[in-house]
Tab-separated table of C-alpha atoms in Angstrom:
chain	number	residue	atom	x	y	z
A	1	UNK	CA	-123.948	-31.565	-80.404
A	2	UNK	CA	-126.316	-28.842	-81.579
A	3	UNK	CA	-130.036	-29.119	-81.986
A	4	UNK	CA	-131.826	-27.484	-84.833
A	5	UNK	CA	-134.794	-25.497	-83.670
A	6	UNK	CA	-137.693	-25.005	-86.047
A	7	UNK	CA	-137.533	-21.691	-87.887
A	8	UNK	CA	-140.400	-19.322	-88.483
A	9	UNK	CA	-141.623	-19.293	-92.055
A	10	UNK	CA	-140.931	-16.198	-94.085
A	11	UNK	CA	-144.092	-14.172	-94.660
A	12	UNK	CA	-145.847	-15.335	-97.802
A	13	UNK	CA	-144.145	-18.722	-98.053
A	14	UNK	CA	-146.818	-20.865	-96.395
A	15	UNK	CA	-149.071	-20.887	-99.458
A	16	UNK	CA	-146.146	-21.803	-101.681
A	17	UNK	CA	-145.072	-24.665	-99.407
A	18	UNK	CA	-148.599	-26.068	-99.212
A	19	UNK	CA	-149.078	-25.828	-102.978
A	20	UNK	CA	-145.689	-27.467	-103.625
A	21	UNK	CA	-146.516	-30.281	-101.196
A	22	UNK	CA	-149.834	-30.958	-102.912
A	23	UNK	CA	-148.162	-31.387	-106.313
A	24	UNK	CA	-147.599	-34.983	-105.173
A	25	UNK	CA	-151.339	-35.544	-104.920
A	26	UNK	CA	-154.220	-35.127	-102.456
A	27	UNK	CA	-153.313	-35.004	-98.760
A	28	UNK	CA	-155.057	-34.220	-95.492
A	29	UNK	CA	-153.916	-31.334	-93.315
A	30	UNK	CA	-151.812	-33.287	-90.844
A	31	UNK	CA	-150.015	-35.071	-93.709
A	32	UNK	CA	-149.281	-31.718	-95.380
A	33	UNK	CA	-147.712	-30.330	-92.202
A	34	UNK	CA	-145.765	-33.544	-91.608
A	35	UNK	CA	-144.475	-33.601	-95.211
A	36	UNK	CA	-143.265	-30.000	-95.016
A	37	UNK	CA	-141.452	-30.762	-91.768
A	38	UNK	CA	-139.901	-33.982	-93.097
A	39	UNK	CA	-138.888	-32.386	-96.417
A	40	UNK	CA	-137.089	-29.606	-94.549
A	41	UNK	CA	-135.246	-32.035	-92.256
A	42	UNK	CA	-137.339	-30.818	-89.324
A	43	UNK	CA	-136.338	-27.179	-89.791
A	44	UNK	CA	-139.772	-25.932	-90.881
A	45	UNK	CA	-142.881	-26.622	-88.858
A	46	UNK	CA	-146.404	-25.557	-89.693
A	47	UNK	CA	-148.684	-25.188	-86.716
A	48	UNK	CA	-152.383	-26.085	-86.934
A	49	UNK	CA	-153.280	-22.499	-86.116
A	50	UNK	CA	-151.576	-21.389	-89.331
A	51	UNK	CA	-152.207	-24.392	-91.554
A	52	UNK	CA	-155.978	-24.763	-91.448
A	53	UNK	CA	-156.812	-21.071	-91.894
A	54	UNK	CA	-154.400	-21.005	-94.858
A	55	UNK	CA	-156.029	-24.100	-96.379
A	56	UNK	CA	-159.461	-22.501	-95.988
A	57	UNK	CA	-158.286	-19.269	-97.628
A	58	UNK	CA	-156.800	-21.276	-100.488
A	59	UNK	CA	-160.108	-23.107	-100.960
A	60	UNK	CA	-161.947	-19.780	-101.158
A	61	UNK	CA	-159.413	-18.445	-103.682
A	62	UNK	CA	-159.985	-21.525	-105.855
A	63	UNK	CA	-156.413	-22.791	-105.571
A	64	UNK	CA	-157.508	-26.010	-103.861
A	65	UNK	CA	-160.427	-28.411	-103.867
A	66	UNK	CA	-161.266	-30.742	-101.026
A	67	UNK	CA	-163.261	-33.828	-100.244
A	68	UNK	CA	-163.758	-35.949	-97.166
A	69	UNK	CA	-162.075	-39.317	-96.897
A	70	UNK	CA	-160.541	-41.760	-94.442
A	71	UNK	CA	-156.961	-41.248	-93.245
A	72	UNK	CA	-154.295	-43.899	-92.720
A	73	UNK	CA	-155.456	-44.347	-89.119
A	74	UNK	CA	-159.139	-44.794	-90.104
A	75	UNK	CA	-160.225	-41.281	-89.139
A	76	UNK	CA	-162.395	-39.002	-91.207
A	77	UNK	CA	-160.170	-36.361	-92.799
A	78	UNK	CA	-160.492	-33.598	-95.354
A	79	UNK	CA	-158.233	-34.198	-98.338
A	80	UNK	CA	-156.964	-31.214	-100.319
A	81	UNK	CA	-155.783	-31.168	-103.911
A	82	UNK	CA	-154.503	-28.559	-106.346
A	83	UNK	CA	-156.727	-26.987	-108.964
A	84	UNK	CA	-155.359	-25.739	-112.295
A	85	UNK	CA	-155.491	-22.237	-110.820
A	86	UNK	CA	-153.465	-23.461	-107.826
A	87	UNK	CA	-150.800	-24.870	-110.155
A	88	UNK	CA	-150.562	-21.528	-111.952
A	89	UNK	CA	-150.261	-19.667	-108.641
A	90	UNK	CA	-147.526	-22.074	-107.518
A	91	UNK	CA	-145.523	-21.408	-110.669
A	92	UNK	CA	-145.817	-17.660	-110.151
A	93	UNK	CA	-144.991	-17.899	-106.434
A	94	UNK	CA	-141.896	-20.003	-107.106
A	95	UNK	CA	-140.579	-17.476	-109.635
A	96	UNK	CA	-141.145	-14.567	-107.264
A	97	UNK	CA	-139.550	-16.436	-104.374
A	98	UNK	CA	-136.502	-17.363	-106.461
A	99	UNK	CA	-136.089	-13.707	-107.465
A	100	UNK	CA	-136.254	-12.701	-103.799
A	101	UNK	CA	-133.702	-15.340	-102.763
A	102	UNK	CA	-131.363	-14.309	-105.593
A	103	UNK	CA	-131.613	-10.653	-104.553
A	104	UNK	CA	-130.862	-11.518	-100.925
A	105	UNK	CA	-127.832	-13.592	-101.924
A	106	UNK	CA	-126.640	-10.749	-104.135
A	107	UNK	CA	-126.774	-8.331	-101.211
A	108	UNK	CA	-125.018	-10.851	-98.949
A	109	UNK	CA	-122.154	-11.178	-101.452
A	110	UNK	CA	-121.669	-7.424	-101.937
A	111	UNK	CA	-121.987	-5.945	-98.477
């Protein structure tokens, strides 16, 4: 039996993963990290030390909006949601990422 260890995220993919996760609707930070981990079958993990600074940068860039609310366990939590600008950035990021993945697969097939 082998265990799958969490992998490090590729540089530049954290924003894309957060934006993609928030397409579903507003979420608090812990729920975003949990959703990314669950969606990747526990391969990708986002640590608090990376997540919250990224969320703050995305707020400053105008990609996200936030408001305070109550979480599932009755704790005060900051909920993040996409802005129209964030949706546009996600679309662009996904295209660039797909081009990168295609190029990598091309090299892997020809070398």
